[in-house]
Tab-separated table of C-alpha atoms in Angstrom:
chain	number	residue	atom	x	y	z
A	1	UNK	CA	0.000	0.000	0.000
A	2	UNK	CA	1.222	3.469	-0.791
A	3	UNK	CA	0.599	6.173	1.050
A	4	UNK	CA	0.379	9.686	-0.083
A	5	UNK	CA	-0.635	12.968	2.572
A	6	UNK	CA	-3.221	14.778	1.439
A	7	UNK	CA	-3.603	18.373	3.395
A	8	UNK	CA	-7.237	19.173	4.966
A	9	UNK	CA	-9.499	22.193	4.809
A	10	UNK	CA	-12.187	22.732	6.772
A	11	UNK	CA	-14.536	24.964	6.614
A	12	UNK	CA	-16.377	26.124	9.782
A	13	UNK	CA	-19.783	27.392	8.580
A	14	UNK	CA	-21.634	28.329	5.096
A	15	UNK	CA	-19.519	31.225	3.628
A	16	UNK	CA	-16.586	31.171	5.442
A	17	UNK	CA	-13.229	30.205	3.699
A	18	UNK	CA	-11.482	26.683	3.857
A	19	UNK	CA	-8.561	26.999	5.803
A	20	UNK	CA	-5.969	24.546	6.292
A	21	UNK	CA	-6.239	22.426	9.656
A	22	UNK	CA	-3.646	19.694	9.393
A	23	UNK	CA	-2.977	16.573	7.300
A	24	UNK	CA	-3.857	13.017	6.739
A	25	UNK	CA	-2.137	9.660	5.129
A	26	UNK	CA	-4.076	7.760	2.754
A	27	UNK	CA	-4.018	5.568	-0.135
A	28	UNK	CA	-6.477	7.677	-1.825
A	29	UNK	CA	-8.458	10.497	-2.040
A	30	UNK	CA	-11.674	8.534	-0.632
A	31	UNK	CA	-10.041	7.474	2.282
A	32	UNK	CA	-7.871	10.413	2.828
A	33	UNK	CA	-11.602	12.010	3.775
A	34	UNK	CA	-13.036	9.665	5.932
A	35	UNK	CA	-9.693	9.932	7.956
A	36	UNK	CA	-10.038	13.733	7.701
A	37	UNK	CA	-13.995	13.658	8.805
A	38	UNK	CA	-12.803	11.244	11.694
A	39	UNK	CA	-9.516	13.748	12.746
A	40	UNK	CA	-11.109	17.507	12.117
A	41	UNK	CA	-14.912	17.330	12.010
A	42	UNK	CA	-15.703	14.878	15.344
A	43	UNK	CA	-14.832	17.509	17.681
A	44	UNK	CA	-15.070	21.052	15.702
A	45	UNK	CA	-17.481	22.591	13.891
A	46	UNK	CA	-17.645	21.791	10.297
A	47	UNK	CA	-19.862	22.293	7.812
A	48	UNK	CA	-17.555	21.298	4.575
A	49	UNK	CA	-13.911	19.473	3.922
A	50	UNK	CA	-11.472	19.574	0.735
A	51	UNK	CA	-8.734	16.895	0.583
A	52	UNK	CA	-5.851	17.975	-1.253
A	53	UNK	CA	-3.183	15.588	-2.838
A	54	UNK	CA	0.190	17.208	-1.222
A	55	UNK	CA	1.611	16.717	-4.626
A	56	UNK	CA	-1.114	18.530	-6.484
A	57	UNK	CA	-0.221	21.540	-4.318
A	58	UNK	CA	2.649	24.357	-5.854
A	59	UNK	CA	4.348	26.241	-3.649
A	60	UNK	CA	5.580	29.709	-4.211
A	61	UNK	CA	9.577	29.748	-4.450
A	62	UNK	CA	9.748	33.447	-3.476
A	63	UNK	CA	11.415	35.021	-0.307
A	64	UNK	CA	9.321	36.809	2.076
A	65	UNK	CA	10.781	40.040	0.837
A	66	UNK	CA	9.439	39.932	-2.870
A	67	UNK	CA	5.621	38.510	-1.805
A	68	UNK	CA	5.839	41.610	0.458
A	69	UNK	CA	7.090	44.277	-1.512
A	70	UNK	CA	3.853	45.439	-2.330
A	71	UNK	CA	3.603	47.016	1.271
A	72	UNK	CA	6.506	49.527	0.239
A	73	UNK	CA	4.481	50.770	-2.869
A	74	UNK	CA	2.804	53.835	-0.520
A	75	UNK	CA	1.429	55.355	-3.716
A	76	UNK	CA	-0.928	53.401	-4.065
A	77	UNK	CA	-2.513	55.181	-0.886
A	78	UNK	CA	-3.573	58.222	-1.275
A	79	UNK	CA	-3.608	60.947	1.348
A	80	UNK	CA	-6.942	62.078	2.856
A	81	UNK	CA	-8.157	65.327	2.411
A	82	UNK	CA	-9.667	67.671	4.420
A	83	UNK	CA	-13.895	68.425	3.941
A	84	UNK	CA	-14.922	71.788	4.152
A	85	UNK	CA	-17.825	73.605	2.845
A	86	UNK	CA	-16.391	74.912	-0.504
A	87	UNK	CA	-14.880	71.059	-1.046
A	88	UNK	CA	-15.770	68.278	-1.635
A	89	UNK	CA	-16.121	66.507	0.995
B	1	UNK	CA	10.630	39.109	19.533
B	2	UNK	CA	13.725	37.575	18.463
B	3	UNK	CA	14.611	33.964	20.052
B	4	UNK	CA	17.990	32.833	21.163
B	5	UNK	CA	19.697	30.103	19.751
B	6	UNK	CA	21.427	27.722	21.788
B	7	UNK	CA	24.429	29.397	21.534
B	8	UNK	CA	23.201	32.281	23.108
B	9	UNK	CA	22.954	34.795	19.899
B	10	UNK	CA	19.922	36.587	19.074
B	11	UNK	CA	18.531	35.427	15.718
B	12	UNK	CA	15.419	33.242	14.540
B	13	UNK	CA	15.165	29.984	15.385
B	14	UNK	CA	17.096	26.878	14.408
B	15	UNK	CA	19.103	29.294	11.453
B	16	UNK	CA	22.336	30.119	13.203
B	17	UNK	CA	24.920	27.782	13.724
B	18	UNK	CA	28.669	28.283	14.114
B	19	UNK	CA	30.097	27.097	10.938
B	20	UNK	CA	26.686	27.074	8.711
B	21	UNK	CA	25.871	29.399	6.092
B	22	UNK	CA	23.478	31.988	7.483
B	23	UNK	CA	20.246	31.980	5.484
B	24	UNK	CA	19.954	35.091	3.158
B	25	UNK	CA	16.651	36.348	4.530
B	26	UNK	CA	18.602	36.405	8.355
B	27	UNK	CA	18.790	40.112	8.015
B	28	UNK	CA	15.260	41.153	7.209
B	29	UNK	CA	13.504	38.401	9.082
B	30	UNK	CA	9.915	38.336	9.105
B	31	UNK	CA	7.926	39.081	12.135
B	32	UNK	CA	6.758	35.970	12.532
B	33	UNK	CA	8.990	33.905	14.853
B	34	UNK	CA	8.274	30.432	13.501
B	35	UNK	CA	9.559	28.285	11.655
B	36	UNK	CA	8.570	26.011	8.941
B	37	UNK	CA	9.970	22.689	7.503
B	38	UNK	CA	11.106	23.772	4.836
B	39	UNK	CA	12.841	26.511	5.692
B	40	UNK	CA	17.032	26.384	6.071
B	41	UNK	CA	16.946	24.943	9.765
B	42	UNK	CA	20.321	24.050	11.643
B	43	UNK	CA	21.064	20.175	11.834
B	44	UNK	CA	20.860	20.797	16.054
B	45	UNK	CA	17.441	22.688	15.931
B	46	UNK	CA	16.028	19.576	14.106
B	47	UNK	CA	17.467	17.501	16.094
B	48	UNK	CA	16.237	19.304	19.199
B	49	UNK	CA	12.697	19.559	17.852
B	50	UNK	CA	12.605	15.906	16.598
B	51	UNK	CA	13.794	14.691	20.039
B	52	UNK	CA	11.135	16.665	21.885
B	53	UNK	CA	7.951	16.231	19.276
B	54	UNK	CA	8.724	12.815	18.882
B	55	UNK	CA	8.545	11.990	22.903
B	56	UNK	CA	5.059	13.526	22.708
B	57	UNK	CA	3.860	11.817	19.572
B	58	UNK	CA	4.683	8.700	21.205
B	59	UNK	CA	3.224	9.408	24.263
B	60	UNK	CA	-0.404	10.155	22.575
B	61	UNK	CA	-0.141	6.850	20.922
B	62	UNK	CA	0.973	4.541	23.628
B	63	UNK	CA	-0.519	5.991	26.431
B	64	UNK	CA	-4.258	5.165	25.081
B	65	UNK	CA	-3.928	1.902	25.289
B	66	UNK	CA	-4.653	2.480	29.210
B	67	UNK	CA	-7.504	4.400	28.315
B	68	UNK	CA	-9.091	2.069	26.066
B	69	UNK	CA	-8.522	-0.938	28.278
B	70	UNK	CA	-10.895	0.885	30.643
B	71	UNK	CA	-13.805	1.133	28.295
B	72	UNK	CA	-15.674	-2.178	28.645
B	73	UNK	CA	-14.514	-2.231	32.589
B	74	UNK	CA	-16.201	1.742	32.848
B	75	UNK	CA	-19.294	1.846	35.209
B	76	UNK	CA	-21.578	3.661	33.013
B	77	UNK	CA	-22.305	4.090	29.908
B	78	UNK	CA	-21.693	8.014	29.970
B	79	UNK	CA	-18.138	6.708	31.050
B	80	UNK	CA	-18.036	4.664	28.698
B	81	UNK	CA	-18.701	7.266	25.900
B	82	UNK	CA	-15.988	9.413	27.297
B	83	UNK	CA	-12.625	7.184	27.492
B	84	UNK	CA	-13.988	5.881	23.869
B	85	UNK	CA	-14.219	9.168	23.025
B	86	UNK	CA	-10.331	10.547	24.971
B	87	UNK	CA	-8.850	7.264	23.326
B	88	UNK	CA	-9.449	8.137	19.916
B	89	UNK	CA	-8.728	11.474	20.732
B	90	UNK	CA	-5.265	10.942	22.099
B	91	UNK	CA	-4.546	8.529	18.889
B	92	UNK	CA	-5.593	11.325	17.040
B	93	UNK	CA	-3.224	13.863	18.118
B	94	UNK	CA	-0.538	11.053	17.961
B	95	UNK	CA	-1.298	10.383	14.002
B	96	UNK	CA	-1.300	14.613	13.673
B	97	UNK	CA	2.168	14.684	15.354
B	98	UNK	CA	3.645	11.493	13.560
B	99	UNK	CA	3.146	14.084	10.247
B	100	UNK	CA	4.788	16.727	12.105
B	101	UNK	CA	7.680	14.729	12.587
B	102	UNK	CA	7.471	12.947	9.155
B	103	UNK	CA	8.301	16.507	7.979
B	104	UNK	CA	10.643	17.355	10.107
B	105	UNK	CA	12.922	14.503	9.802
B	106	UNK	CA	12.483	13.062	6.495
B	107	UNK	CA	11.906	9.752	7.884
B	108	UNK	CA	8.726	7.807	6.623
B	109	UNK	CA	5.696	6.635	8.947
B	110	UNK	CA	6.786	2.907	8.531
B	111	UNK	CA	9.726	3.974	10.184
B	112	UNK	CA	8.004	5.848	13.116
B	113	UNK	CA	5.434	2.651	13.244
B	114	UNK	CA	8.628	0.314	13.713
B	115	UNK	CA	10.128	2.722	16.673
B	116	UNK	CA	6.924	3.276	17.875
B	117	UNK	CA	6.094	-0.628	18.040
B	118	UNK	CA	9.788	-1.991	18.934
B	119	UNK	CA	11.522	0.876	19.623
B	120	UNK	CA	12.777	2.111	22.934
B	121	UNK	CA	10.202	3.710	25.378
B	122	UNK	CA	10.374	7.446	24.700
B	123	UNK	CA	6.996	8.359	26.089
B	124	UNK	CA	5.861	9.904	29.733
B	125	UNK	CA	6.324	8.420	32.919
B	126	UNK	CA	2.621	8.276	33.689
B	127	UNK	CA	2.354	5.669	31.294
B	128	UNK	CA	4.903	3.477	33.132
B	129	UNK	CA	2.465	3.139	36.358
B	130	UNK	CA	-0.083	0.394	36.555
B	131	UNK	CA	-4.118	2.328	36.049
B	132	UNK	CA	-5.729	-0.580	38.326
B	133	UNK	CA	-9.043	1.082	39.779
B	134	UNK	CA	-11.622	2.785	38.245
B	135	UNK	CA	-10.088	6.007	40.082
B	136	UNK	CA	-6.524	6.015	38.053
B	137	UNK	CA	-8.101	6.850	34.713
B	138	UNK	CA	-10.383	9.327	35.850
B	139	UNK	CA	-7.531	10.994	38.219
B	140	UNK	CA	-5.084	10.888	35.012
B	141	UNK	CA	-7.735	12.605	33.120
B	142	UNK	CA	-8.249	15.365	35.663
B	143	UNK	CA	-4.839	15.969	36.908
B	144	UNK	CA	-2.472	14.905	33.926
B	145	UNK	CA	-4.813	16.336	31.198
B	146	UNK	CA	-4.790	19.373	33.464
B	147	UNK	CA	-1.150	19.451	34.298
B	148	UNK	CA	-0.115	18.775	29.985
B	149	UNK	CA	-2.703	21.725	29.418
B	150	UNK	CA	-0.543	23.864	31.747
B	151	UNK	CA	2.635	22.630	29.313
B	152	UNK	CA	0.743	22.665	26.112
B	153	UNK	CA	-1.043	25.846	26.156
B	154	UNK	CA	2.462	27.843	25.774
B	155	UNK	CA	3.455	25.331	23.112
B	156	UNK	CA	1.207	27.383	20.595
B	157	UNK	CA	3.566	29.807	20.713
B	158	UNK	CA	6.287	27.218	19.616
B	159	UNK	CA	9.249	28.314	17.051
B	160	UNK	CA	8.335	25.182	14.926
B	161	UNK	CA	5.264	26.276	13.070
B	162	UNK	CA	3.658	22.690	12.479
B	163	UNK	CA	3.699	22.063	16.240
B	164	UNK	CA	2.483	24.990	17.130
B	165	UNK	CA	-0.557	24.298	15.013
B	166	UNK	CA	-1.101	20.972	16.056
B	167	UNK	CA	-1.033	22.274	19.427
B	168	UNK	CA	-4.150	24.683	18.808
B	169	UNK	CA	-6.602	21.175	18.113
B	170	UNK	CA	-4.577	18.911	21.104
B	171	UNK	CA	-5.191	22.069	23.408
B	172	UNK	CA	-8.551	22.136	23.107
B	173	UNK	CA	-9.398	18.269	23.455
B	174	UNK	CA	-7.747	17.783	26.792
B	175	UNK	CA	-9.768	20.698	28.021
B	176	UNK	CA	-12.233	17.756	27.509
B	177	UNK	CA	-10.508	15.435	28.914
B	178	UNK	CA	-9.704	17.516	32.199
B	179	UNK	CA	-13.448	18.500	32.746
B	180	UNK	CA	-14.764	15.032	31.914
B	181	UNK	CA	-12.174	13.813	34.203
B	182	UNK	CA	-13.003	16.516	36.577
B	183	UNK	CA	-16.686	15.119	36.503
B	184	UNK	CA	-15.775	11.445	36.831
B	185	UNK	CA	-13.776	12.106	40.671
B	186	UNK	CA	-16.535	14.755	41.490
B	187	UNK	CA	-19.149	11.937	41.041
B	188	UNK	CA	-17.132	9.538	43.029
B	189	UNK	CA	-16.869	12.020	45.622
B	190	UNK	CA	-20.518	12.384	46.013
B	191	UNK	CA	-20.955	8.537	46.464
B	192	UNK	CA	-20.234	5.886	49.079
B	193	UNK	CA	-17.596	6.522	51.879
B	194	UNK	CA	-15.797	3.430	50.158
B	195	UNK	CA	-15.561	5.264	46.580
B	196	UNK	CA	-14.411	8.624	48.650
B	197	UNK	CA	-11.440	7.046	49.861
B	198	UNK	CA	-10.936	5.333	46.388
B	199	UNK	CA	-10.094	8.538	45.094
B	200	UNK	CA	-8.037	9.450	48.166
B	201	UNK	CA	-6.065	6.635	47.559
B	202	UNK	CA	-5.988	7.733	43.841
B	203	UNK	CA	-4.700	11.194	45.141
B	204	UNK	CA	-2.248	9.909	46.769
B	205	UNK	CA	-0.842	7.455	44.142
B	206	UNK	CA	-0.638	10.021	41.346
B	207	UNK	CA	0.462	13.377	43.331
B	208	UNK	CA	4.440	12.738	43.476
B	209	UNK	CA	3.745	11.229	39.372
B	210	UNK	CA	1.947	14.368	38.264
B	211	UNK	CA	4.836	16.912	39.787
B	212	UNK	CA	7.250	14.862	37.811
B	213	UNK	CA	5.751	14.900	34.683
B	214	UNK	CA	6.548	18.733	34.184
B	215	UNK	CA	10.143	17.657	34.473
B	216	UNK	CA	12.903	18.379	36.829
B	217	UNK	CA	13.973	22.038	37.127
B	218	UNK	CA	16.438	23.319	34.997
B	219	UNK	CA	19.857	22.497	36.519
B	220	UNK	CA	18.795	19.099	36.233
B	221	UNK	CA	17.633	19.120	33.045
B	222	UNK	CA	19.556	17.963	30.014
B	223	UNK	CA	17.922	18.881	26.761
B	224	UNK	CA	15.492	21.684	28.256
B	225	UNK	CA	17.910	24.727	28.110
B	226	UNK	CA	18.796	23.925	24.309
B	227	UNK	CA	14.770	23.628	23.912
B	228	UNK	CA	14.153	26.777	25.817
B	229	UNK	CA	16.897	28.851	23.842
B	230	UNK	CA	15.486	27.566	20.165
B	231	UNK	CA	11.943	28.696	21.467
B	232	UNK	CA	10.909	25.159	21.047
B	233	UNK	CA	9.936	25.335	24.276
B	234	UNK	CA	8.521	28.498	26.280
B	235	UNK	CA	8.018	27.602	29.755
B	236	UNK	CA	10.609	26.557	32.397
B	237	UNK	CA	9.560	23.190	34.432
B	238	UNK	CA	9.550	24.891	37.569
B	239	UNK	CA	7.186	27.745	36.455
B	240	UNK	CA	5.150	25.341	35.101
B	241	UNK	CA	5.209	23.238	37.750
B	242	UNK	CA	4.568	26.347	39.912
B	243	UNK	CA	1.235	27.162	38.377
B	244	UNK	CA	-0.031	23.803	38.153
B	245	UNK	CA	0.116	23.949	41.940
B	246	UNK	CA	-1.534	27.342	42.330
B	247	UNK	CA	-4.668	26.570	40.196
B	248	UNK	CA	-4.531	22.545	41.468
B	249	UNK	CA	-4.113	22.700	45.028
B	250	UNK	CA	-7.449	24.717	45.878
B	251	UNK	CA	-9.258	22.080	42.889
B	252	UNK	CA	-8.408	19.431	44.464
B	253	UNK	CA	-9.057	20.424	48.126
B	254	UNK	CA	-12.145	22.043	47.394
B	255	UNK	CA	-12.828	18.428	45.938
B	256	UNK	CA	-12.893	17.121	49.468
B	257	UNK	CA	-9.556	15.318	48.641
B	258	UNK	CA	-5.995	15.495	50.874
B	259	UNK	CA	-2.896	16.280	49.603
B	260	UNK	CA	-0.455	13.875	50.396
B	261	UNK	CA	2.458	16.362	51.363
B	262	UNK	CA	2.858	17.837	54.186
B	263	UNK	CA	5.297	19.913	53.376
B	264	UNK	CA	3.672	21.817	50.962
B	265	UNK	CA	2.699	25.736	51.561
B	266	UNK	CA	2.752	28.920	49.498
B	267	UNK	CA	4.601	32.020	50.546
B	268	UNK	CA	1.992	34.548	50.433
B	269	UNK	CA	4.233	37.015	49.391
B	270	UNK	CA	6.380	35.596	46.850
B	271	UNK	CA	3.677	33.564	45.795
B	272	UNK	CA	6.000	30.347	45.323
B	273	UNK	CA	5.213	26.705	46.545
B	274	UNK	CA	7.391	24.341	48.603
B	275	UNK	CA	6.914	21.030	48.003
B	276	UNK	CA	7.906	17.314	48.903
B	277	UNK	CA	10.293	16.829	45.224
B	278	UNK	CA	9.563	13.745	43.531
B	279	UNK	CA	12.465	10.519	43.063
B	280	UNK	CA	14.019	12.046	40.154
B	281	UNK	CA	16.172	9.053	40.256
B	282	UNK	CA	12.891	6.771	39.370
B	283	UNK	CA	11.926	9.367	36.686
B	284	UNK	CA	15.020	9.284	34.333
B	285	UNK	CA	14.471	5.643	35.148
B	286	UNK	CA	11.433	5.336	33.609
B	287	UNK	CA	12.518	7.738	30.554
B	288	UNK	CA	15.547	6.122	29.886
B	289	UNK	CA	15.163	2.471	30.533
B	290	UNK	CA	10.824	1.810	31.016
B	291	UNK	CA	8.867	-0.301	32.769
B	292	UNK	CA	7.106	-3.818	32.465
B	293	UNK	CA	4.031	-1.803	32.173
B	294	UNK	CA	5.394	0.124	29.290
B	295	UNK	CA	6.363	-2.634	27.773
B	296	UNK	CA	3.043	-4.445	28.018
B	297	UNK	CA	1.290	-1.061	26.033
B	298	UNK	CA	3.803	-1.393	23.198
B	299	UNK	CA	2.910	-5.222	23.198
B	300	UNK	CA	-0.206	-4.473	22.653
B	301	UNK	CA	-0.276	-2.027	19.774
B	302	UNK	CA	2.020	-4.423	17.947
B	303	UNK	CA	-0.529	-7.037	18.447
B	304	UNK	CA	-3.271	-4.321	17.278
B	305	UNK	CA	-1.034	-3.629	14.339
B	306	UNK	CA	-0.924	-7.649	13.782
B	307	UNK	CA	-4.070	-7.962	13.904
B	308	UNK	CA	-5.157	-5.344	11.169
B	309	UNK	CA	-2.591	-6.400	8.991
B	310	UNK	CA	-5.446	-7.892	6.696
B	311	UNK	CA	-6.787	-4.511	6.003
B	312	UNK	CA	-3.680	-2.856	5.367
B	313	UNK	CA	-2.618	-5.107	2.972
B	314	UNK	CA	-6.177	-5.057	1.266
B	315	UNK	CA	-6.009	-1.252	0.996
């Protein structure tokens, strides 16, 4: 038997995001969400669950600093301005 | 908040070493403090983290094999429900953490099942003591699940990210376990005179056990400054130990139930317990070397894993 991980997303309630609560070994992607239903939803509120392959997952290669540089572009907020009654307010 | 390293430098954890290559991103570190396995971690920090997340992935996977022995011997059916319920709880977080350290150290999960199954016993003392009364379970649930809640609750805050994370689900199920436990002695406590003094006599077996699972204070400790400096870790023994006391002591007296130490007090002003120290001497014992009982729990999960055999081969 192989085993591959698939990663687990649960979602808590209708309209709220998946987000990533752990992992689980299985053969296959049937299994993988039994063992994910039996690990993240028997204790927590859940309403929905993805399984995700590990291997069908890609992973950003950048460092920190290049994801973040959009922070440093301050341009792209522009100053308030002050209302009065001849502006616009 | 930066984190020392073991060496005593101020830097992120597990990335400085003498004689590694710092990683390029040392400089402008991120605010986060943790650490994930994939990052450029030091050769000691993974060794540090595997030694400690490995103890306590063993632990949740031998130790509920005490826990589900007691489920067809419970007295009620609600009992019943709960140590079904704590066993496949425990074996949860143990599968979680065996992924943890299948990350962190490369090695597969037949190999953990092997070290797990033959391996030596590197799991908690409390698991090393016979659980021959009704009592010892639900004491072990109220007290131990307490006292690891103490621990684990500043383990969310560990340097290794996956750990941490873990932590957040583990954290909240022995809250279950300690109030469930919590509800087994207080039930006992309201019964017969005979299962009163069960649970005294439960008291007094586990006390000395429970102060030593936090761990001897940090002079005696071998691994714990290395795990303290790597933020691994984020607690001292002692200060653990130290709290456990002053939210236990009043739970368990106003329980009705006797401390067996009479030497312990609290220095009003300081604020700091004295205590009757456990044998450190049998505790590295246990660690290092185990017990029969021990033994027999690893017996059994490798006659569990025998058993199912079938179905893993059919899968």
């Amino acid at each position: 038997m192989t085993l591959a991980t698939f990663e687990v997303f649960r979602q808590k309630s209708p309209g709220d995001p998946h987000v990533h609560v752990g992992e689980v070994e299985a053969p296959d992607s049937a299994t993988a969400m039994v063992l994910a239903k039996e690990h993240f939803a028997r204790r927590e509120v859940c309403c929905s669950l993805w399984v995700v392959d590990r291997a069908a997952v890609a992973v950003s290669h950048w460092e920190p600093e290049v994801l973040q540089a959009g922070r440093a572009k301050a341009y792209r907020r522009s100053g308030g301005i002050r209302a009065s009654a001849d502006g616009p307010s | 908040m930066a984190v020392r390293s073991a060496q005593g430098t101020s830097t992120r954890p597990g990335t400085a070493q003498p004689g590694t290559a710092q990683p390029k991103r040392a400089e402008s570190a991120p605010p986060a403090e943790q650490v994930e396995p994939w990052q450029d971690l030091s050769e000691d920090y993974r060794r540090a983290a595997a030694r400690m997340i490995e103890f306590h992935m063993m632990s949740e996977i031998v130790g509920p094999v005490h826990e589900f022995r007691w489920v067809p011997r419970a007295p009620s059916l609600h009992a019943k429900q709960v140590f079904a319920a704590k066993s496949q709880d425990e074996i949860g977080h143990g599968l979680m953490l065996l992924r943890v350290c299948e990350d962190l150290t490369g090695k597969s999960r037949a190999d953990y099942m092997e070290q797990i199954l033959d391996g030596p016993p590197r799991f908690m003392n409390i698991f090393h003591y016979p659980w021959d009364e009704w009592v010892d379970p639900a004491i072990v649930a109220w007290l131990i699940d307490g006292a690891e809640i103490e621990r684990q609750a500043t383990l969310l805050r560990s340097s290794y990210g996956p750990y941490a994370r873990a932590m957040r689900k583990i954290v909240k199920e022995e809250g279950f376990h300690h109030h469930c436990g919590r509800y087994l002695v207080a039930q006992m406590m309201a019964g017969t005179p005979a299962q009163r003094s069960a649970v005294q006599r439960g008291v007094e077996r586990w006390w000395l056990r429970t102060l030593a699972m936090f761990g001897p204070s940090d002079e005696r400790s071998k691994h714990g400054p290395t795990l303290m400096a790597y933020g691994l870790k984020l607690s001292h023994n002692e200060a653990l130990r130290q709290s456990f006391l002053t939210k236990y002591v009043p739970q368990i007296r106003a329980m009705g139930v006797e401390i067996p130490d009479d030497n312990l007090s609290r220095d009003e002003e300081t604020g700091r317990w004295t205590y009757t120290e456990p044998d450190w001497a049998e505790f590295s014992s246990l660690l290092r070397g185990g017990s029969p009982v021990g033994a027999d729990l690893q017996r059994e999960l490798r006659e569990a894993r025998g058993a199912n055999a079938w179905l893993l081969a059919a899968a």
